[in-house]
Coordinates of C-alpha atoms and ligand atoms in Angstrom, one line a residue:
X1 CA 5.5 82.8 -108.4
X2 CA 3.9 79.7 -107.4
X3 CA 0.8 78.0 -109.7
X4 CA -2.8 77.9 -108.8
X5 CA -4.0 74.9 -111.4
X6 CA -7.5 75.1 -112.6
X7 CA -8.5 72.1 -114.7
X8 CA -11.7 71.6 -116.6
X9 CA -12.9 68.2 -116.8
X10 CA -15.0 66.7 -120.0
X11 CA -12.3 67.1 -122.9
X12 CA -10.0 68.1 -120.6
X13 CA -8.7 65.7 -118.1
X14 CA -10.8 63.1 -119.5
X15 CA -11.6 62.1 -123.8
X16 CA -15.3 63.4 -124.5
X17 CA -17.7 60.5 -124.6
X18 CA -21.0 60.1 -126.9
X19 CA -23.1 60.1 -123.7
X20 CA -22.3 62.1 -120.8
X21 CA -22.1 59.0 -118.3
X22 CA -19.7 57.1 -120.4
X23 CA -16.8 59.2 -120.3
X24 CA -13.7 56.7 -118.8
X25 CA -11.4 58.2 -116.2
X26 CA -7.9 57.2 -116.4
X27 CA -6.8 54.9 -113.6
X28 CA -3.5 56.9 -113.1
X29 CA -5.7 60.3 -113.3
X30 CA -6.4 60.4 -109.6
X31 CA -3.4 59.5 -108.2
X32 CA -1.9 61.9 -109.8
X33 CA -3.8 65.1 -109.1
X34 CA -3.7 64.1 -105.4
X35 CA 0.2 64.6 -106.0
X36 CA 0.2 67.6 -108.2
X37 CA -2.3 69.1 -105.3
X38 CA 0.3 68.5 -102.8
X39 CA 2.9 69.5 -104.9
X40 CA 0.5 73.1 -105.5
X41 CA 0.4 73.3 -102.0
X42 CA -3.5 72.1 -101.9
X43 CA -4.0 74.9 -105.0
X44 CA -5.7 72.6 -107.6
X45 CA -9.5 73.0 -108.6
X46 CA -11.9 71.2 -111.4
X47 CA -14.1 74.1 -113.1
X48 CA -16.3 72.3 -114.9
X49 CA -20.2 72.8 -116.1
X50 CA -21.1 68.8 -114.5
X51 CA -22.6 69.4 -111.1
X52 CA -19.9 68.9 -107.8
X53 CA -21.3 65.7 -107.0
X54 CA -21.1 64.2 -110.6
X55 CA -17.2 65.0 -110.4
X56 CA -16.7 63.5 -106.7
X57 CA -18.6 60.4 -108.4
X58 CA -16.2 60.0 -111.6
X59 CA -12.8 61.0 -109.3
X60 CA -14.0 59.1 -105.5
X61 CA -12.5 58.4 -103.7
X62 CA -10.5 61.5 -103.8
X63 CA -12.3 64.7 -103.4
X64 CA -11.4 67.9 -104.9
X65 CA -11.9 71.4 -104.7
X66 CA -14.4 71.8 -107.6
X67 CA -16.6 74.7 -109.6
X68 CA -19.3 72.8 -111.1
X69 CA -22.0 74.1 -113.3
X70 CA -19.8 76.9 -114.7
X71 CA -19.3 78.3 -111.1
X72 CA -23.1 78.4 -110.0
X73 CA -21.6 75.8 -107.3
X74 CA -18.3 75.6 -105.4
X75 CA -16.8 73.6 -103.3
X76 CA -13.9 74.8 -101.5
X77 CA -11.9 73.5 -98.2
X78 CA -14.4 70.8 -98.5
X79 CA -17.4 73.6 -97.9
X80 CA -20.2 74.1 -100.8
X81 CA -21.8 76.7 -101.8
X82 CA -24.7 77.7 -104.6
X83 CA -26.6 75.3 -106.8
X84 CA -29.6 74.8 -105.3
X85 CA -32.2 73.8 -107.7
X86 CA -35.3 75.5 -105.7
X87 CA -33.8 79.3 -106.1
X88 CA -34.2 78.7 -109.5
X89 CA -37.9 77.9 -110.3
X90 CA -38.3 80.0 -113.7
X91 CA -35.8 77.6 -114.9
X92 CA -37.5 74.5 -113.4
X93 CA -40.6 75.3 -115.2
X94 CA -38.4 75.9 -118.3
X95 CA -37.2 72.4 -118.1
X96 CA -40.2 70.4 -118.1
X97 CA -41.1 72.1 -121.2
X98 CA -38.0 71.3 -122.8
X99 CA -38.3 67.8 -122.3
X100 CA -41.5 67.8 -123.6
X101 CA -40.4 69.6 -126.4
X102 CA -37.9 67.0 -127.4
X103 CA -39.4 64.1 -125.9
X104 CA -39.7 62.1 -129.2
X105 CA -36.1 62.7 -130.2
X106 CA -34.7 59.7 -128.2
X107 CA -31.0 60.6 -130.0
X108 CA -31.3 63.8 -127.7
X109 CA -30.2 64.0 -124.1
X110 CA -31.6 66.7 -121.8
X111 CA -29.0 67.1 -118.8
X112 CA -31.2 67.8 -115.8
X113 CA -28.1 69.6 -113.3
X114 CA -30.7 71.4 -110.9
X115 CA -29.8 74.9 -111.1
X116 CA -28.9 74.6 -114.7
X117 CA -29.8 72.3 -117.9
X118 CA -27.9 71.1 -120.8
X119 CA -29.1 69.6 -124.2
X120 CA -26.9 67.2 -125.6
X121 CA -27.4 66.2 -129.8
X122 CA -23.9 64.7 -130.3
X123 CA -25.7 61.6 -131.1
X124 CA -28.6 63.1 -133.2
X125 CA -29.1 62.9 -136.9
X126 CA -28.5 66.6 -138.2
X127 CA -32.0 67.7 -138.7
X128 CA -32.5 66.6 -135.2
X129 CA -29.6 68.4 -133.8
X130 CA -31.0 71.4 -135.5
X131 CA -34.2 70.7 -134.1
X132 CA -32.4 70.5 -130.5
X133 CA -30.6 73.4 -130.8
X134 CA -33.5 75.3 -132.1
X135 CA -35.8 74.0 -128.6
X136 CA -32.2 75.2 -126.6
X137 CA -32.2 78.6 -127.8
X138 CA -36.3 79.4 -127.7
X139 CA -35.8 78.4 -124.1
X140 CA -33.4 80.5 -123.1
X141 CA -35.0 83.6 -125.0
X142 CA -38.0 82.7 -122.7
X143 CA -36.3 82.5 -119.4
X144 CA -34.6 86.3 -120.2
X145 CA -31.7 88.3 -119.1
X146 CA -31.4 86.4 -115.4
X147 CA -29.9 83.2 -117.6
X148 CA -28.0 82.8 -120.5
X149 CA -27.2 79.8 -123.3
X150 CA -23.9 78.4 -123.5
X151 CA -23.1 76.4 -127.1
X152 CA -20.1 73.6 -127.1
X153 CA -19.6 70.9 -128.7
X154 CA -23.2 69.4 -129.9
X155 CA -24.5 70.8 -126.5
X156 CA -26.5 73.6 -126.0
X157 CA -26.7 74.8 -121.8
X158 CA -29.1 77.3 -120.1
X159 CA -27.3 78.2 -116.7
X160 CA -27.7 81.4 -115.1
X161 CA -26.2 84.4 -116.2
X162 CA -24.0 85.5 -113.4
X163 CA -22.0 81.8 -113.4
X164 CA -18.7 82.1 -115.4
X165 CA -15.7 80.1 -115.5
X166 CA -13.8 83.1 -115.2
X167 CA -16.0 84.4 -112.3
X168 CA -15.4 80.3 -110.5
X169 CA -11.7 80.9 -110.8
X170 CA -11.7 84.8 -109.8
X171 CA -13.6 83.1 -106.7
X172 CA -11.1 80.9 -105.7
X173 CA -8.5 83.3 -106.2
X174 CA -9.6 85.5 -103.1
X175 CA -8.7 82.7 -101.0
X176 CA -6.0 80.5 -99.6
X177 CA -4.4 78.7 -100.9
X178 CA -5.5 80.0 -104.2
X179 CA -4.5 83.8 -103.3
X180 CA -1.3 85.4 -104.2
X181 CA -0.3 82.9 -106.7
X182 CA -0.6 82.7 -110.6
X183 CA -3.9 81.2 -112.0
X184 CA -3.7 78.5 -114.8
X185 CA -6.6 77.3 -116.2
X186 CA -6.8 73.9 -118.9
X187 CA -9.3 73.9 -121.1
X188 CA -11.4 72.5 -124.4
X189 CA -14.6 74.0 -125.5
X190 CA -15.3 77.5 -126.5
X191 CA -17.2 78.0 -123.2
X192 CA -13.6 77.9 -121.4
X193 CA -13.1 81.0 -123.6
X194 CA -15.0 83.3 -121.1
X195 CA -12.2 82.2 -118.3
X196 CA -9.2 82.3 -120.4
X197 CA -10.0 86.2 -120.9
X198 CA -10.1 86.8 -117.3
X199 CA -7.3 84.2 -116.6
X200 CA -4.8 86.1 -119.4
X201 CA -6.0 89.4 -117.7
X202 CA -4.9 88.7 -114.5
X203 CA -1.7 87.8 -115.5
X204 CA -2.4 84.1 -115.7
X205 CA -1.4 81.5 -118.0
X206 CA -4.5 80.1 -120.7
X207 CA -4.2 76.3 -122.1
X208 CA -6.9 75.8 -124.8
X209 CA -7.1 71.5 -125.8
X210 CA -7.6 70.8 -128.7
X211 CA -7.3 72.6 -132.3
X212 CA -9.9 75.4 -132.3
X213 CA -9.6 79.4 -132.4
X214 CA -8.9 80.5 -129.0
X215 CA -7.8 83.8 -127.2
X216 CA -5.6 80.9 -125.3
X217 CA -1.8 81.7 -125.2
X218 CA -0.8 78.2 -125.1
X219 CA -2.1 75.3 -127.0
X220 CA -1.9 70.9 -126.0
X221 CA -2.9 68.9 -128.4
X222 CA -6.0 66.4 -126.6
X223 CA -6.5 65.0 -123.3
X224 CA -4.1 62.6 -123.4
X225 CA -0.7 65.3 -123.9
X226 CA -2.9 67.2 -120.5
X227 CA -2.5 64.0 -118.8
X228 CA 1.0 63.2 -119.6
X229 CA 2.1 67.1 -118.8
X230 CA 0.4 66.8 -115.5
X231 CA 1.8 63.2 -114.9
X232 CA 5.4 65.4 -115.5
X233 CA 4.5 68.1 -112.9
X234 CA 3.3 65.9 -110.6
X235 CA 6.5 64.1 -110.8
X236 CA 8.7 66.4 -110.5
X237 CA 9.3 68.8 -113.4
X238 CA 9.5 72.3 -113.3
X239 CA 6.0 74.1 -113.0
X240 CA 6.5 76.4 -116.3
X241 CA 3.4 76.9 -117.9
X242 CA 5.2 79.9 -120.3
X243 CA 7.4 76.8 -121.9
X244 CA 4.0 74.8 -123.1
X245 CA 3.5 75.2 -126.7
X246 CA 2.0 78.4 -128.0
X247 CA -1.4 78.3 -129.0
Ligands
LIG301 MG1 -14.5 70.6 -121.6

């Protein structure tokens, strides 16, 4: 059966940075996903938490079909859909008291994505991270059931509750040229876990980066081995996700 290729970005297809904004994108990266898309038959998509237009920025000037914010936005045979910021006032509300919250911790980073917000403490001293992750998870107890709080590495996210990874892949799956083949999803952080359940239910093939616990069946070791595997299939090597490493 042919591959549908879902690929998340930050720790994925690219090394995580201190800051958000620093991460480096590999020159070759581009090049080749615009041949491994063709290759797919156009069935290639970044599921990531950034916001669609933060990806098109780091990738441009190739444009890809993209889930941003965990699925609350798609983007689609060049058509997007979701993530406005104004159908989600509760939350808006929610992050100006955050930042005031945290607005003398200059080693923390609040994430402003519109319909959903991240706190980043990778560069905070650990009583400030604590502090951080503290202000995170009162937040999200305040906005209630319509969100929920996603923990990964020194980042703590408030998006709402009905955007999953695994829902943003589901999605694309209903659709050409997504439909009818088999889904496999890349990924690094224990928020990829959601979509590796629904990926492995569905018959799919689940490629956890990195060296953590993971309900993943297959395992590579950083970024770098992502990029050189891709590199492969974009250059011609069979498409057999079952002969990766297991995880
Ligand atoms: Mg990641």
């Amino acid at each position: 059966m042919s591959l549908a290729l879902f690929l998340d970005f930050d720790g994925t297809l690219v090394e995580i940075a201190p800051r958000p904004d620093a991460v480096q994108v590999d020159p070759d990266l581009v090049p080749i996903l615009e041949r491994l898309r063709e290759r797919l038959g156009g069935a290639l998509a970044i599921v990531t938490g950034r916001p669609v237009g933060v990806i098109d920025d780091f990738l441009k000037p190739a444009r890809f079909d993209v889930a941003g914010l965990h699925g609350v936005e798609r983007r689609t045979a060049g058509a997007l859909t979701g993530g406005r910021a104004e159908d989600h006032p509760a939350l808006r509300a929610e992050v100006q008291r955050l930042q005031a919250r945290v607005a003398d911790l200059d080693s923390v980073l609040i994430e402003d994505k519109g319909a959903s917000v991240a706190v980043h403490w990778r560069l905070a001293a650990p009583e400030d991270a604590a502090r951080a992750e503290a202000v995170v998870k009162a937040a999200a107890a305040a906005l209630g059931a319509e969100y929920r709080l996603q923990l990964g590495k020194a980042v703590g996210e408030i998006v709402p509750a009905s955007a999953t990874k695994g829902h943003a892949i589901r999605a694309f799956m209903e659709a050409t040229p997504y439909a009818g083949r088999r889904a496999v999803f890349l990924g690094d952080d224990r928020t990829d876990e959601i979509a590796f359940a629904s990926v492995n239910e569905d018959g799919g093939v689940s490629v956890r980066v990195g060296e953590s616990d993971t309900i993943a069946t297959r395992r590579l070791a950083d970024p770098e081995a992502v990029r050189a595997l891709l590199r492969a299939w974009a250059d011609g090597a069979p498409l057999d996700p079952d002969a990766l490493p297991p995880a």
